Coordinates of C-alpha atoms in Angstrom, one line a residue:
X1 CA 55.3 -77.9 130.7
X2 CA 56.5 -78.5 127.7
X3 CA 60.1 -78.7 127.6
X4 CA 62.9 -78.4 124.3
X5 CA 65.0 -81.6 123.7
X6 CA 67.8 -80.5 125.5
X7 CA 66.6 -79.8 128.6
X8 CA 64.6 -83.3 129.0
X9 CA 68.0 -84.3 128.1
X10 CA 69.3 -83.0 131.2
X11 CA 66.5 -82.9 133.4
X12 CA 64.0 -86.2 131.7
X13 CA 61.3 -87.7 134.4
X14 CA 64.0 -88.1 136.8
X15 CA 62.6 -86.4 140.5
X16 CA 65.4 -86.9 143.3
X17 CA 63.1 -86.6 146.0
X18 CA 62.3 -90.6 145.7
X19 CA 66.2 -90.8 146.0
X20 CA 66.6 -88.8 149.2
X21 CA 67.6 -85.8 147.4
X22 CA 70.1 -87.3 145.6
X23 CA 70.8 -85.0 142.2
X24 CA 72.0 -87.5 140.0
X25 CA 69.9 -90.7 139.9
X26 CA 72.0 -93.3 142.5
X27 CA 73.3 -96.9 141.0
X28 CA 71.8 -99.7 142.5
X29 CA 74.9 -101.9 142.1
X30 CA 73.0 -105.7 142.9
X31 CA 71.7 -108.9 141.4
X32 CA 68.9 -109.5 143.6
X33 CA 66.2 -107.3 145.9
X34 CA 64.3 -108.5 148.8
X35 CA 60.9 -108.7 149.8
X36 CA 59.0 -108.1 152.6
X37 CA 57.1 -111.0 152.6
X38 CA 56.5 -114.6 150.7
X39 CA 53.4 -113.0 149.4
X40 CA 54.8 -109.9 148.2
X41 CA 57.3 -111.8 146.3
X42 CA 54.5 -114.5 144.7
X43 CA 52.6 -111.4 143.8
X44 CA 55.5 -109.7 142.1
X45 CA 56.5 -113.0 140.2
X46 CA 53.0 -113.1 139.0
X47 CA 52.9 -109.4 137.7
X48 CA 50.1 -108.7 140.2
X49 CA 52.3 -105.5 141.9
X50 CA 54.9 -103.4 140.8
X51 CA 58.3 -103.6 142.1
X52 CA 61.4 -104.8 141.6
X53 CA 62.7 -108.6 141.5
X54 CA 65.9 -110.0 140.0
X55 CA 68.6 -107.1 138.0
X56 CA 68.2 -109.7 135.1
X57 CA 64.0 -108.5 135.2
X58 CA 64.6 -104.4 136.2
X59 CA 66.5 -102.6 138.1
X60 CA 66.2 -98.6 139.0
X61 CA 69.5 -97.2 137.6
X62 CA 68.6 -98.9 134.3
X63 CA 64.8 -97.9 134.5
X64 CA 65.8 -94.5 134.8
X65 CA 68.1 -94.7 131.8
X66 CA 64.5 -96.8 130.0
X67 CA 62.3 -93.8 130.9
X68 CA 65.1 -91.4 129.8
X69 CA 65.4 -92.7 126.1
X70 CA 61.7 -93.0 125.6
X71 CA 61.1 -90.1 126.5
X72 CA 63.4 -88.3 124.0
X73 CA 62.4 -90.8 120.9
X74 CA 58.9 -89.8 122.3
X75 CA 58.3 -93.7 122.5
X76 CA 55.9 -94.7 124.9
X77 CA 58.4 -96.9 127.0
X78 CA 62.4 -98.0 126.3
X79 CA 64.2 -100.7 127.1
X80 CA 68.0 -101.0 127.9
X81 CA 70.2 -103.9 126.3
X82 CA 73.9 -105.2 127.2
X83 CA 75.2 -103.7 123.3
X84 CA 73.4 -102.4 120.0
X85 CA 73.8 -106.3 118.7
X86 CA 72.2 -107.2 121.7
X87 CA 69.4 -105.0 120.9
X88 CA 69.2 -105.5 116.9
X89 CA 68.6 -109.1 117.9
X90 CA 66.0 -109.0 120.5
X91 CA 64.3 -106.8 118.6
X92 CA 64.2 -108.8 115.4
X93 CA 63.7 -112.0 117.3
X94 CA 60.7 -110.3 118.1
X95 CA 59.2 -110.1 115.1
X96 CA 59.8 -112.8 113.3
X97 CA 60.2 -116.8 112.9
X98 CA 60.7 -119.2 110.9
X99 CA 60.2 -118.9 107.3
X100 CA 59.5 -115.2 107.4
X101 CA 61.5 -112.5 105.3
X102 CA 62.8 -109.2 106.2
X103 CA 63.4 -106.0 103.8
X104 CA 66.6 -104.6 104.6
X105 CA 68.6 -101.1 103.4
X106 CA 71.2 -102.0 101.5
X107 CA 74.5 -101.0 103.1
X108 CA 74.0 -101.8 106.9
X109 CA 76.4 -102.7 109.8
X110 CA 78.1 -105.2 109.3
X111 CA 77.1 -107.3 112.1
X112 CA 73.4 -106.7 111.6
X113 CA 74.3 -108.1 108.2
X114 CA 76.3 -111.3 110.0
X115 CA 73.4 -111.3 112.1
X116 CA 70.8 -111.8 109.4
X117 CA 73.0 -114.2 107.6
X118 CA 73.4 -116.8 110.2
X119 CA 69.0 -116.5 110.7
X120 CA 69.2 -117.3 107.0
X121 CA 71.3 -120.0 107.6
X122 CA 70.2 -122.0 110.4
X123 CA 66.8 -120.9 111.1
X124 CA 65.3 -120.1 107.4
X125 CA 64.6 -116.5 108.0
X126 CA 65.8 -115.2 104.8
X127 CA 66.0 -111.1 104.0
X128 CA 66.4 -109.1 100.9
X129 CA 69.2 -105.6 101.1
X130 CA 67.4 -103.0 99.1
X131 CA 68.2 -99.9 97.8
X132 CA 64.8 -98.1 99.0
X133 CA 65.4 -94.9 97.2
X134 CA 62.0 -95.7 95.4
X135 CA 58.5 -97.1 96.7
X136 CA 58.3 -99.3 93.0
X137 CA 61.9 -101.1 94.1
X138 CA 60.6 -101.8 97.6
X139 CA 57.6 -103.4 96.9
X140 CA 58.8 -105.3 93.8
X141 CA 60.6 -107.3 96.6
X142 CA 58.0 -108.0 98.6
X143 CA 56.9 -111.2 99.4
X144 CA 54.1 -112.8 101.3
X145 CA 56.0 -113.9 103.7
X146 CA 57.7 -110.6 104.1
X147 CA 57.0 -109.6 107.9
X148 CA 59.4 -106.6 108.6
X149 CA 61.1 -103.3 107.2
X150 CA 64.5 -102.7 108.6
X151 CA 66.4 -99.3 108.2
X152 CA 69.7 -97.7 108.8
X153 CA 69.5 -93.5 108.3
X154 CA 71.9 -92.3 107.6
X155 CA 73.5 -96.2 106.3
X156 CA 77.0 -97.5 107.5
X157 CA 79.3 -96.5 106.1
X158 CA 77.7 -94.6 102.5
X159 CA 75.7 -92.0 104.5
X160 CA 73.3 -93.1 102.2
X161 CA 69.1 -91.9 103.5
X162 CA 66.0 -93.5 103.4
X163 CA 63.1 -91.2 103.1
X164 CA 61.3 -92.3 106.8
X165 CA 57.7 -91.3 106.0
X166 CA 57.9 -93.3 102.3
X167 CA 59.1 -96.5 104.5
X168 CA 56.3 -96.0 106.8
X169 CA 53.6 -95.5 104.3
X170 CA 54.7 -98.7 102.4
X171 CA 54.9 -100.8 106.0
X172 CA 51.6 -99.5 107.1
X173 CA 50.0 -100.2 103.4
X174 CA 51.3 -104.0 103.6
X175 CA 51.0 -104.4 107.3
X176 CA 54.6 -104.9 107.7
X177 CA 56.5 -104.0 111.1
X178 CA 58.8 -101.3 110.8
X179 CA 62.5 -101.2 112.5
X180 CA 65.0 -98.1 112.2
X181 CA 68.6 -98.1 113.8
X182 CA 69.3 -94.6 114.6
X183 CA 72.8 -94.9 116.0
X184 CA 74.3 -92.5 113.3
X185 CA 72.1 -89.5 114.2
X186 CA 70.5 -90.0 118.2
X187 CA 67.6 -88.6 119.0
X188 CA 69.0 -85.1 118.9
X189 CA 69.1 -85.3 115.3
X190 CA 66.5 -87.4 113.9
X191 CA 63.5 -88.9 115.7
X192 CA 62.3 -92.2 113.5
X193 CA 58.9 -92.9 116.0
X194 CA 57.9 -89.5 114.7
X195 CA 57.9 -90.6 110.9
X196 CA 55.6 -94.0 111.8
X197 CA 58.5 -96.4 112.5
X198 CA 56.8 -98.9 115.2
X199 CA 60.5 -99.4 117.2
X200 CA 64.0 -97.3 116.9
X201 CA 67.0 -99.1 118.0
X202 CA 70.3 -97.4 119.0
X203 CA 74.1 -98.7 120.1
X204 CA 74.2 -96.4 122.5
X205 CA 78.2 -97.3 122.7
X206 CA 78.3 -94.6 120.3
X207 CA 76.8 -90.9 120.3
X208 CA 74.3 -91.5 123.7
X209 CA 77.2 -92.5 125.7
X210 CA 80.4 -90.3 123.6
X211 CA 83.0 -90.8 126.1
X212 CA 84.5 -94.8 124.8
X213 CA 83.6 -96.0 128.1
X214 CA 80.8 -98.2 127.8
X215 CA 78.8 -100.7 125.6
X216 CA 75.2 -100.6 125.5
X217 CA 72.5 -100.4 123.1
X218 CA 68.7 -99.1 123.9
X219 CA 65.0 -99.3 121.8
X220 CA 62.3 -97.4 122.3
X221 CA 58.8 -97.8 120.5
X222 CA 55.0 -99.0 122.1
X223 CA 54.4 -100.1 125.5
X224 CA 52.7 -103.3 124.3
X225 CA 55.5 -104.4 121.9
X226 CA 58.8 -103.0 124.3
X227 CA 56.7 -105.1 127.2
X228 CA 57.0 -108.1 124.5
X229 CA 60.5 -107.8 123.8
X230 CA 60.8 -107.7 127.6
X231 CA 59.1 -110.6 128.5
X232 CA 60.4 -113.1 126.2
X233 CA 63.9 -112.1 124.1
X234 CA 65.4 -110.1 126.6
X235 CA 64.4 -111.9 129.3
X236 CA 65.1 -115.4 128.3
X237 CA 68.4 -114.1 126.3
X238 CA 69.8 -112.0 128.7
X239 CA 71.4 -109.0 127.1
X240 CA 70.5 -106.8 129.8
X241 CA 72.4 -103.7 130.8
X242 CA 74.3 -103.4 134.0
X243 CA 73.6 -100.9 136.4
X244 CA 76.8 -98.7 136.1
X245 CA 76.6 -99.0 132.5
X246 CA 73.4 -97.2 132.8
X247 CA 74.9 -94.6 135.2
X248 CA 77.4 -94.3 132.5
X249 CA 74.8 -93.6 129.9
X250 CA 72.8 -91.4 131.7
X251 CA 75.8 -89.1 132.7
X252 CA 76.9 -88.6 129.1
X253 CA 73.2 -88.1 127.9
X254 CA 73.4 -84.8 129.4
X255 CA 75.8 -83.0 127.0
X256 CA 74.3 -85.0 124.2
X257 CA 72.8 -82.0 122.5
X258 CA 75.8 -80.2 122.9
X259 CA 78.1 -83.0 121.1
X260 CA 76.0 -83.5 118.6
X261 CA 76.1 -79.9 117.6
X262 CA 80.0 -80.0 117.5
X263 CA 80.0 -83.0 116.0
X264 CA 78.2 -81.7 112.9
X265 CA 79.7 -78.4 112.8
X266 CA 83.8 -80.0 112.8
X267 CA 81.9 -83.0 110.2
X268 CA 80.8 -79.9 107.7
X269 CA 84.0 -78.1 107.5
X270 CA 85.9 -81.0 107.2
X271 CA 83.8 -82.4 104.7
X272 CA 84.4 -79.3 103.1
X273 CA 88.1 -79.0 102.9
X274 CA 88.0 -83.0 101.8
X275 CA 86.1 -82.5 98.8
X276 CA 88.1 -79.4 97.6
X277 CA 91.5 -81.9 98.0
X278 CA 92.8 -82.9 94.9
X279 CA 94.0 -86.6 96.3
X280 CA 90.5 -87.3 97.4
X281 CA 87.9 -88.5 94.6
X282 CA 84.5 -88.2 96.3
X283 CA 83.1 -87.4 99.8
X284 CA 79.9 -88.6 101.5
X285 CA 78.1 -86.1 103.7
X286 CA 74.6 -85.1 103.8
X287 CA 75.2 -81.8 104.8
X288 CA 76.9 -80.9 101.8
X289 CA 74.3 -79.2 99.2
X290 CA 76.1 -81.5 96.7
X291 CA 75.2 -84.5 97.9
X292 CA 71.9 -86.1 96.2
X293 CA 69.9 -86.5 99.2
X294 CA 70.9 -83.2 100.9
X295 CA 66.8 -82.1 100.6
X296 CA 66.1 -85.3 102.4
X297 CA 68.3 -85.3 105.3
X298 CA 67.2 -81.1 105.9
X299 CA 63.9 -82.8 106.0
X300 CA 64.3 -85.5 108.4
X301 CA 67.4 -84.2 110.4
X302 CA 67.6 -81.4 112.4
X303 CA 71.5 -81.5 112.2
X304 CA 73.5 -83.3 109.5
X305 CA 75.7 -85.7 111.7
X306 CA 79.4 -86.6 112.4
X307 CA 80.3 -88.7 110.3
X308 CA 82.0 -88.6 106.8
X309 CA 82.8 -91.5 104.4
X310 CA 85.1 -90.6 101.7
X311 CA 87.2 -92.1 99.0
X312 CA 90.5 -90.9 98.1
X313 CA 92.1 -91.5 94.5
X314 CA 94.4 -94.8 94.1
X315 CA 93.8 -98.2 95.5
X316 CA 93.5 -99.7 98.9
X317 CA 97.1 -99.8 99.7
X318 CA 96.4 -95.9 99.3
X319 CA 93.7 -95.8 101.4
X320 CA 95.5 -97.9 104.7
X321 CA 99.0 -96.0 104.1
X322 CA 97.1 -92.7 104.7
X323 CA 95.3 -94.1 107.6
X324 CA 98.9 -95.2 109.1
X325 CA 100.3 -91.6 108.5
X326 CA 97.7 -89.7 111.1
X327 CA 98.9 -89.1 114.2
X328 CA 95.9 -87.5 116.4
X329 CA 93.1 -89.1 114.6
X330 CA 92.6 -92.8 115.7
X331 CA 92.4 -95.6 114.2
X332 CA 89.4 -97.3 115.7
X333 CA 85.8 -98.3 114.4
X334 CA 83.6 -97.0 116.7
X335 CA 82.3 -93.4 116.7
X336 CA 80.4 -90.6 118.6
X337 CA 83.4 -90.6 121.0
X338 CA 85.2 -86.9 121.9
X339 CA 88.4 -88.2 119.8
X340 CA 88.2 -87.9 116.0
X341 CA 87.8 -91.8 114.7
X342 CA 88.8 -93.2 111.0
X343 CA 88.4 -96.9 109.8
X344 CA 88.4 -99.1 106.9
X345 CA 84.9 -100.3 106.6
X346 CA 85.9 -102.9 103.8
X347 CA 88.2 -104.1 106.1
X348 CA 86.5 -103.8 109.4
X349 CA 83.4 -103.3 109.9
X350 CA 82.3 -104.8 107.5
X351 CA 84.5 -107.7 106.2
X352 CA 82.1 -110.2 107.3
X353 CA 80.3 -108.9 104.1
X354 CA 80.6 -110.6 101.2
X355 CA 83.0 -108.6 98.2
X356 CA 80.5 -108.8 95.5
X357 CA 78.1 -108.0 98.0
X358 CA 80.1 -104.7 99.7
X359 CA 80.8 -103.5 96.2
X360 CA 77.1 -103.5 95.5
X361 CA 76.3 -101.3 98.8
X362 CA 78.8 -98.8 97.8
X363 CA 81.4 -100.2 100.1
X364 CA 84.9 -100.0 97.7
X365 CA 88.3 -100.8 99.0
X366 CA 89.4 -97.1 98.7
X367 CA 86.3 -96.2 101.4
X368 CA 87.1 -94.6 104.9
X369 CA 84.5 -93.6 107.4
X370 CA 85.7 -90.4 109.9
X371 CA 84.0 -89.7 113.2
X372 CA 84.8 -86.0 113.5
X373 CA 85.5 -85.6 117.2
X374 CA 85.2 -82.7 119.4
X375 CA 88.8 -81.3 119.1
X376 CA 88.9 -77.8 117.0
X377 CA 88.4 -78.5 113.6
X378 CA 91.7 -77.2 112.7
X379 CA 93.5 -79.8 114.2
X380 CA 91.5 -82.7 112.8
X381 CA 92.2 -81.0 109.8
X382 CA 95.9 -80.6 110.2
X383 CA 96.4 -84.2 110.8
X384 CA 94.2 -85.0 108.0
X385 CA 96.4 -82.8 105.7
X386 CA 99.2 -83.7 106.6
X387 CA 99.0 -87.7 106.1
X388 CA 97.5 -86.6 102.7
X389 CA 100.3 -84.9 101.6
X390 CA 102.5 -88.2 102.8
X391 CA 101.0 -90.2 100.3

């Protein structure tokens, strides 16, 4: 059978009859598991039988939570990490060594940029940002030891795109291994495997989970390369999930579909009624028919997302005084959670960047980033409004 998005969602691989019956998959809160015998537990270490060993190796409430986001990237296997940081660098530890190069989007997280920067630094892996709107740009950069392509879609905080299927034609064309972070849309919205990417990464702190309450990342791509990341950067770095993380996670996945679709809906009337304010110079959404990549992200997303970048008109100062003048909205840099979220990327999430370097991605010190939340739309709106009109 065939089943939508958001049923799997809700119902995935799980079967409860392995669980004694037990509807909702059952956390296996320990380090260690026994075995039955010395020879079970030789054959397990040596990957001769299946079965469980040490929490740090596998354990069942954070398999389930594996199979589940595999299954809705349509990756062949997943694999669970302690954060999204913890993910981005297992997965790019992966891939490359010494004295290779990565192509980056220009405007990405800001610790994935920190991240990158201290490979640079201490263990010659240098990396280029790029502004991949065209195929020419990309592959001027190229170089032969370039090794990897790695993509944010929408970007943090610019809402920028990057056409998926371009990407994936230049990676497979120069053999290079191809990365997306798809925190910003989940798999509800956007599916990056689909397009040709070879791994999608997600901090699952954000949308997967949506309640605040936990901090996870997950990847899903190939058996053969997930199996590698498991085996040797995982494994021997040890961000691995916690059980009742991964209950967490696999609770909140349920109403995913539903969130998302509220997310979007509040993010596009909001968007909206921001760029029709006169104290607010431009707004960044891809679902408004305005913005230049609007044809791209109806072509790649299945929704348009819930978040909004926007600057208003005046100067930082500006920008943190209206911040300070809300009083629902929070000020917090996370997002995906049921609360409506603004930050100061200059500032926050991203002041490890470089200034030259921010201004470049788009990143200016009048920027905000909102996570519409879940509350009606009229009351983000009313908050929003009102610390406007304060300035």
């Amino acid at each position: 059978m065939n089943k939508s998005i958001d049923t799997r969602l809700i119902h995935g691989n799980y079967s409860s009859r392995f669980y004694h019956g037990s509807l909702i998959p059952p956390i296996f809160q320990t380090s260690t598991f026994s075995f039955t015998s010395a020879e079970e537990g030789e054959r397990r270490f040596a990957g001769e039988e299946d079965g469980f060993v040490y929490s740090r190796l596998g354990n069942p409430t954070v398999q389930e939570l594996e199979y589940k986001i595999a299954d809705l990237e349509n990756g062949e296997e997943g694999i669970a990490f302690s954060s999204g940081m913890a993910a981005v660098s297992a997965v790019v530890t992966s891939v490359i060594k010494t004295g290779d190069h990565i192509l980056v989007s220009e405007g990405v997280y800001g610790c994935t940029f920190g991240l990158l920067q201290m490979l640079k630094d201490r263990f010659n892996i240098d990396f280029s940002l790029v502004n991949m709107d065209k195929k020419e740009t990309i592959e001027s950069l190229l170089r032969p030891q370039t090794k990897a392509i790695y993509v944010e879609t929408p970007i943090n905080p610019t809402m920028k795109l990057v056409d998926l299927q371009m990407i994936r034609n230049i990676a497979k064309q120069h053999n290079l291994f191809y990365i997306v972070d798809n925190t910003f849309s989940s798999p509800v919205l956007q599916r990056p495997l689909e397009f040709g990417a070879d791994v999608v990464l997600h901090s699952a702190t954000k949308y997967i989970g949506g309640h605040g309450d936990v901090i996870a990342g997950l990847a899903a791509g190939s058996t053969d390369f997930i199996s590698l990341v498991r085996r040797s950067s995982q494994k021997d770095m040890g961000g691995i999930l916690g059980p009742f993380d991964a209950w967490l996670l696999l609770r909140g996945i349920k109403t995913l579909s539903l969130r998302m679709k509220r997310h979007s809906e509040n993010a596009k009337l909001l968007s909206e009624r921001l760029k029709n304010h006169s104290k607010i110079e431009k707004v960044y959404y891809p679902g408004d028919p305005d913005f230049p990549q609007h044809s791209l992200a109806a072509k790649q997303m299945d929704h348009f997302g819930g978040l909004i970048s926007f600057e208003l008109k005046g100067t930082k100062a500006a920008a943190q005084s209206f911040m300070n003048h809300l009083v629902m909205i929070q000020i917090a840099v996370s997002l995906g959670d049921a609360e409506t979220l603004i930050q100061h990327p200059a500032t926050m999430t991203h002041a490890i960047v470089p200034h030259e370097t921010r201004n470049k991605m788009g990143i200016s010190d009048r920027l905000l980033r909102l996570s519409a939340g879940l509350e009606a739309e009229k009351d983000i709106w009313q908050d929003i409004e009102q610390a406007l009109d304060a300035l």
